[in-house]
XYZ file of C-alpha atoms in Angstrom:
445
model
C -24.818 -5.928 125.957
C -22.499 -3.868 128.164
C -18.729 -4.087 127.880
C -16.648 -5.409 130.759
C -13.276 -3.831 129.966
C -13.840 -1.082 127.397
C -15.015 2.269 128.709
C -15.755 5.449 126.760
C -12.059 5.786 125.894
C -10.687 2.261 125.627
C -9.321 0.173 128.484
C -7.835 2.199 131.328
C -6.688 1.723 134.918
C -3.815 1.754 137.395
C -0.627 0.041 136.277
C -0.159 -3.322 137.967
C -3.870 -3.808 138.585
C -6.269 -5.526 136.214
C -6.647 -4.800 133.383
C -3.393 -2.795 133.065
C -1.066 -5.783 133.471
C 1.115 -7.413 130.779
C -0.847 -10.677 130.739
C -4.069 -8.879 129.905
C -2.390 -6.586 127.357
C -1.048 -9.617 125.485
C -4.448 -11.336 125.547
C -6.125 -8.086 124.428
C -3.708 -7.828 121.486
C -4.447 -11.428 120.517
C -8.220 -10.937 120.823
C -8.140 -7.744 118.749
C -5.971 -9.518 116.165
C -8.500 -12.332 115.883
C -11.300 -9.860 115.206
C -9.204 -7.987 112.630
C -8.118 -11.233 110.938
C -11.718 -11.935 109.985
C -11.349 -9.467 107.101
C -8.006 -10.683 105.751
C -4.313 -10.359 106.626
C -4.303 -7.532 109.199
C -1.713 -4.901 110.083
C -1.672 -2.480 113.021
C 0.255 0.633 114.052
C 1.028 1.148 117.754
C 1.896 4.464 119.359
C 2.324 5.423 123.000
C 2.895 8.377 125.272
C 5.920 8.764 127.540
C 4.820 6.746 130.596
C 7.401 4.284 131.886
C 4.816 1.492 131.771
C 4.374 2.054 128.040
C 7.419 -0.099 127.276
C 5.913 -3.048 129.141
C 2.461 -2.731 127.601
C 3.851 -2.157 124.100
C 5.872 -5.381 124.236
C 2.930 -7.382 125.558
C 0.462 -5.916 123.064
C 2.513 -6.518 119.961
C 3.331 -10.060 121.140
C -0.377 -10.809 121.367
C -1.089 -9.221 118.016
C 1.755 -11.137 116.404
C 0.414 -14.403 117.866
C -2.879 -13.669 116.106
C -1.091 -13.173 112.775
C -1.018 -9.364 112.759
C 1.893 -7.372 111.312
C 2.824 -4.480 113.610
C 4.497 -1.103 113.052
C 5.844 0.474 116.250
C 5.636 4.275 116.062
C 7.243 5.096 119.427
C 6.050 8.107 121.456
C 3.359 9.736 119.320
C 0.235 11.778 120.044
C -3.058 9.906 119.986
C -4.307 11.792 116.882
C -1.035 10.951 115.116
C -1.798 7.255 115.520
C -5.266 7.814 114.052
C -3.721 9.586 111.054
C -0.933 7.056 110.516
C -3.382 4.148 110.660
C -4.969 5.659 107.568
C -1.690 6.688 105.956
C -0.300 3.141 106.160
C -3.655 1.579 105.192
C -3.502 -0.387 108.429
C -6.395 -2.429 109.778
C -6.312 -0.456 113.041
C -4.298 1.919 115.202
C -3.535 1.270 118.869
C -2.605 3.930 121.439
C -1.021 3.142 124.807
C -1.908 6.138 126.969
C -4.008 7.383 129.873
C -4.300 10.871 128.379
C -4.282 13.550 131.120
C -4.018 11.058 134.022
C -0.897 10.720 136.222
C 1.979 8.407 135.231
C 0.773 5.514 137.414
C -2.301 5.078 135.198
C -2.231 3.781 131.652
C -4.631 2.593 129.004
C -5.088 1.008 125.605
C -7.448 2.341 122.949
C -8.069 1.465 119.342
C -8.757 3.371 116.136
C -10.351 1.821 113.080
C -8.756 1.766 109.635
C -10.388 5.130 108.829
C -8.839 6.830 111.881
C -11.969 6.866 114.030
C -12.672 5.215 117.364
C -13.817 1.612 117.170
C -17.586 1.065 117.159
C -19.054 -0.462 120.319
C -19.925 -3.612 118.345
C -16.260 -4.272 117.499
C -15.201 -3.707 121.109
C -17.798 -6.278 122.163
C -16.383 -8.768 119.634
C -12.913 -8.259 121.103
C -14.283 -8.879 124.590
C -15.915 -12.100 123.353
C -12.498 -13.333 122.150
C -10.983 -12.442 125.519
C -13.065 -15.244 127.028
C -11.481 -17.848 124.718
C -8.145 -19.651 125.260
C -5.205 -17.981 123.524
C -3.843 -20.204 120.761
C -1.499 -19.929 117.772
C -3.310 -21.635 114.905
C -0.503 -21.563 112.340
C 3.157 -20.920 113.234
C 3.826 -19.958 109.607
C 1.382 -17.060 109.863
C 2.760 -15.302 112.968
C 2.916 -11.547 112.418
C 6.059 -9.457 111.927
C 7.030 -6.359 113.911
C 9.053 -3.395 112.669
C 9.847 0.061 114.011
C 8.638 2.931 111.801
C 11.560 5.335 111.989
C 9.967 8.172 109.981
C 6.650 8.301 111.868
C 7.368 11.668 113.514
C 8.284 13.371 110.248
C 5.172 12.041 108.518
C 2.913 13.435 111.238
C 4.707 16.792 111.391
C 4.108 17.265 107.657
C 0.457 16.269 108.069
C -0.044 18.907 110.767
C 1.720 21.607 108.761
C -0.558 20.861 105.812
C -3.545 22.050 107.889
C -1.995 25.543 108.004
C -2.364 27.710 104.842
C 0.774 27.298 102.717
C 0.947 31.010 101.863
C 0.994 32.066 105.543
C 3.805 31.937 108.097
C 4.276 32.137 111.854
C 7.338 34.372 111.482
C 7.380 37.158 114.042
C 5.371 35.196 116.625
C 6.943 34.127 119.911
C 5.102 31.088 121.238
C 5.525 29.093 124.452
C 4.616 25.402 123.989
C 3.929 23.155 126.992
C 3.926 19.472 126.033
C 3.150 18.068 129.520
C 6.285 15.882 129.296
C 4.065 13.771 127.063
C 3.605 12.433 123.573
C 3.894 15.799 121.769
C 7.300 16.682 123.225
C 9.107 16.162 119.915
C 6.527 16.797 117.211
C 4.717 19.763 118.809
C 7.585 22.262 118.982
C 8.869 21.067 115.601
C 5.594 21.932 113.848
C 5.599 25.548 115.069
C 9.317 26.054 114.456
C 9.081 24.735 110.896
C 6.240 27.186 110.246
C 8.511 30.039 111.323
C 7.646 30.740 114.968
C 10.128 31.405 117.728
C 9.350 28.581 120.161
C 10.061 28.383 123.892
C 9.370 24.964 125.386
C 7.921 23.880 128.729
C 7.294 20.278 129.766
C 9.486 18.753 127.067
C 11.790 16.626 129.232
C 9.911 13.370 129.899
C 11.442 10.841 132.280
C 8.583 8.333 132.286
C 7.207 9.558 135.604
C 6.548 13.285 135.113
C 3.844 13.200 132.436
C 1.086 15.752 133.253
C 2.834 16.585 136.556
C 2.042 20.254 137.297
C 2.177 21.057 133.598
C 0.211 20.712 130.380
C -3.403 21.572 129.650
C -4.647 20.443 133.069
C -2.085 22.605 134.938
C -1.491 25.735 132.828
C 0.204 27.755 135.583
C 3.731 26.988 134.302
C 2.681 28.058 130.808
C 1.134 31.290 132.109
C 4.315 32.163 133.983
C 6.537 31.410 130.984
C 4.409 33.526 128.637
C 4.726 36.510 130.969
C 8.446 36.069 131.731
C 9.356 35.647 128.055
C 6.932 38.357 126.863
C 5.523 35.838 124.395
C 2.607 36.508 122.054
C 0.747 33.451 123.329
C 1.125 30.013 124.866
C -0.141 26.567 123.896
C -0.518 23.621 126.300
C -1.232 20.004 125.370
C -2.142 17.096 127.599
C -0.118 13.902 127.896
C -1.375 12.269 124.715
C -1.908 15.392 122.613
C -5.653 15.393 122.071
C -6.469 18.278 124.472
C -5.428 21.904 124.252
C -5.692 25.098 126.249
C -4.063 28.378 125.260
C -2.803 31.455 127.112
C -2.928 34.997 125.725
C -0.108 37.515 126.113
C -1.574 38.780 129.410
C -1.335 35.306 130.956
C -5.089 34.589 130.825
C -6.160 31.019 130.025
C -8.224 30.395 126.878
C -10.200 27.139 127.216
C -11.672 24.717 124.709
C -15.003 26.512 124.391
C -13.268 29.779 123.507
C -10.956 28.006 121.054
C -13.934 26.422 119.293
C -15.679 29.790 119.060
C -12.590 31.508 117.618
C -12.190 28.797 114.979
C -15.890 28.999 114.072
C -15.901 32.777 113.722
C -12.661 32.777 111.724
C -14.103 30.280 109.266
C -17.224 32.350 108.820
C -15.122 35.492 108.291
C -13.115 33.575 105.680
C -16.269 32.493 103.851
C -15.886 28.804 104.651
C -19.114 26.765 104.896
C -20.103 26.071 108.507
C -23.638 25.088 109.453
C -23.230 24.582 113.171
C -21.097 23.535 116.123
C -21.396 20.592 118.512
C -20.558 21.033 122.203
C -21.535 19.027 125.277
C -23.858 19.352 128.236
C -20.989 21.056 130.077
C -20.125 23.582 127.346
C -20.340 27.146 128.616
C -23.548 28.946 127.702
C -21.478 31.943 126.709
C -20.314 29.964 123.671
C -23.887 29.039 122.769
C -24.977 32.694 122.949
C -21.929 33.916 120.994
C -22.458 31.338 118.240
C -26.148 32.208 118.045
C -25.225 35.887 117.684
C -23.115 35.123 114.591
C -25.849 32.957 113.081
C -24.587 29.459 113.896
C -26.631 26.592 115.265
C -25.330 24.941 118.443
C -26.103 21.389 119.609
C -25.161 19.742 122.905
C -23.998 16.118 123.042
C -23.391 13.968 126.103
C -20.073 14.585 127.859
C -17.225 12.815 126.040
C -15.488 13.386 122.721
C -16.931 10.199 121.215
C -20.444 11.645 121.645
C -19.339 14.910 120.034
C -18.062 12.843 117.112
C -21.382 10.990 116.866
C -23.322 14.254 116.589
C -20.902 15.720 114.038
C -21.135 12.596 111.890
C -24.929 12.429 112.074
C -25.315 16.090 111.089
C -22.517 16.247 108.548
C -20.849 19.083 110.499
C -17.117 19.591 110.919
C -16.471 21.517 114.149
C -17.089 20.642 117.793
C -15.515 19.774 121.109
C -15.415 20.274 124.858
C -14.385 23.023 127.228
C -11.693 20.685 128.586
C -9.833 21.131 125.310
C -10.952 18.308 123.037
C -11.402 20.161 119.734
C -12.500 18.271 116.611
C -11.955 19.715 113.126
C -13.290 17.022 110.812
C -12.390 19.006 107.703
C -8.725 18.607 108.714
C -8.522 15.202 110.409
C -10.649 12.357 111.793
C -10.410 12.900 115.545
C -9.630 15.500 118.196
C -6.130 16.847 117.537
C -4.600 19.523 119.767
C -1.805 20.532 117.374
C -4.168 20.929 114.438
C -6.665 22.858 116.598
C -3.910 25.253 117.678
C -2.920 25.796 114.050
C -6.494 26.794 113.193
C -6.375 29.470 115.906
C -2.927 30.623 114.740
C -4.293 30.889 111.199
C -6.891 33.349 112.537
C -4.196 35.288 114.447
C -1.987 35.644 111.363
C -4.807 36.415 108.904
C -6.471 38.994 111.101
C -3.326 40.579 112.521
C -5.089 40.522 115.897
C -3.821 39.067 119.162
C -5.306 36.026 120.838
C -6.715 38.337 123.503
C -8.537 40.368 120.847
C -9.881 37.291 119.043
C -11.452 35.878 122.204
C -13.409 39.074 122.906
C -16.455 37.973 120.906
C -17.381 35.399 123.552
C -18.169 36.223 127.167
C -18.137 33.170 129.422
C -21.066 32.763 131.788
C -20.242 31.901 135.417
C -21.063 28.344 136.447
C -21.675 26.883 139.901
C -21.330 23.139 140.538
C -22.261 21.293 143.749
C -21.915 17.522 144.189
C -24.681 16.067 146.352
C -24.237 12.612 147.875
C -27.393 10.510 147.829
C -28.390 7.154 149.297
C -28.287 5.221 146.035
C -27.963 5.947 142.336
C -31.151 7.406 140.877
C -32.457 9.833 138.269
C -33.129 13.099 140.124
C -35.657 14.269 137.543
C -37.947 11.378 138.441
C -38.578 13.042 141.820
C -41.483 15.487 141.799
C -39.944 17.893 144.336
C -36.693 18.089 142.381
C -38.530 18.476 139.085
C -40.599 21.400 140.451
C -37.503 23.094 141.907
C -35.672 22.828 138.584
C -38.652 24.356 136.765
C -38.699 27.298 139.180
C -34.962 27.937 138.794
C -35.180 27.711 135.002
C -38.056 30.188 135.021
C -36.008 32.682 137.042
C -32.954 32.304 134.784
C -34.934 32.670 131.553
C -33.263 32.263 128.168
C -29.816 33.318 129.393
C -29.221 30.591 131.935
C -29.618 26.863 132.379
C -29.701 24.013 134.882
C -28.058 20.602 134.606
C -28.590 17.724 137.045
C -26.398 14.753 136.216
C -25.986 11.481 138.086
C -22.376 10.315 138.427
C -21.609 7.140 136.530
C -19.285 5.801 139.236
C -20.644 6.875 142.625
C -23.959 7.821 144.324
C -23.593 11.526 143.599
C -25.817 14.026 141.796
C -23.927 16.857 140.117
C -25.992 20.045 140.350
C -24.881 22.759 137.929
C -26.433 26.192 137.406
C -25.197 28.654 134.808
C -26.201 32.240 134.169
C -24.999 35.791 133.729
C -24.711 36.797 137.404
C -22.527 34.929 139.891
C -24.542 35.906 142.967
C -27.766 34.684 141.385
C -26.427 31.318 140.210
C -24.684 30.668 143.551
C -27.973 31.204 145.364
C -29.981 29.080 142.916
C -27.429 26.273 142.813
C -27.345 26.019 146.606
C -31.145 25.993 146.702
C -31.321 23.167 144.141
C -28.618 21.184 145.936
C -30.581 21.496 149.189
C -33.745 20.226 147.480
C -31.902 17.280 145.909
C -30.275 16.411 149.232
C -33.600 16.580 151.080
C -35.489 14.581 148.459
C -32.931 11.894 147.628
C -30.517 11.525 150.559
């Protein structure tokens, strides 16, 4: 059964429009509380990013939870992965995050973590949606939940992050620019690096409720690049609004994306003798990472696009490292979900141990050029069910050989086919991608 409100990353939308309105947030809190109450007296931790609408949704959510008999700890502005960690640390029944991640301020969302710090299973989200259809009631006034503010939440998470960095190493001597996207990491992010000894210069650390992700952070690294160059920093680190995505910048101002970060972590762990069987990426991961991992003897598996699908593959295979080029990086030997601060500390560990710069560490992977064309079609359909398209794909794949690939993906929200070709030579993939797009358009328009 499909879910009406929950998407791949919780409930999300524009503030003031269903479902991101206070009435729904309160009902959602109550419904989630009813599901959690089935296993005893529940408790929940709630964190949020810096959006102005977070105050409204936080109040509505914890009112609904309280009405269902749930005790609530309010964490204040905290990164999404911090909420996952603190749900475990406090032995809570669940963690709730109020955030729309890398979206603009006028969007917001609500997502849940289970007691073990992982995203809720689809089955639990369906149970919550079932309760949303029932009238909201307070069964026992004596059992209404309590709410308290957890004043030491930031310090607890800072110490957790620092513990993922080797205790005998230090960041002394490194000058680092940190861009927090005016988001949830604006306090804890710089503190982690300073306490480990780095000289920290901040960008995007003055949230006003409306400037989250605005021309800054991991989706807009230009401000970080400029600051690294002006300050002659060793490197730069950019987070997104809720702190689960990361991109980095080397001392020359060049952006280092999620695929490169994953590769550097993988190679550093192999060099350090740590067990690592393979890495999980997605259908959109750059083939250059796949080739580079293969060259150092690591298996590489592609999941569907989305960090929850990366997590599924990691769990099924018992692996610990994976992520997306967009900057979701999952280190399951350190934490339970994608965590940008912890991912950055794994790269910094490699920088300190090796004595090499970020620019030098990224040299082992050469990114392949990609070409993407969106083709509008008459109605949603699977392009690979068309014989003409199927034959054209086979011909392109034959020309590319083992060092290139083709991906045709139907949009989940609009009648569009995304045609992507990847290979070693830009001129070749541009030609082949345009050819495939023309075939798709002719066959399916």
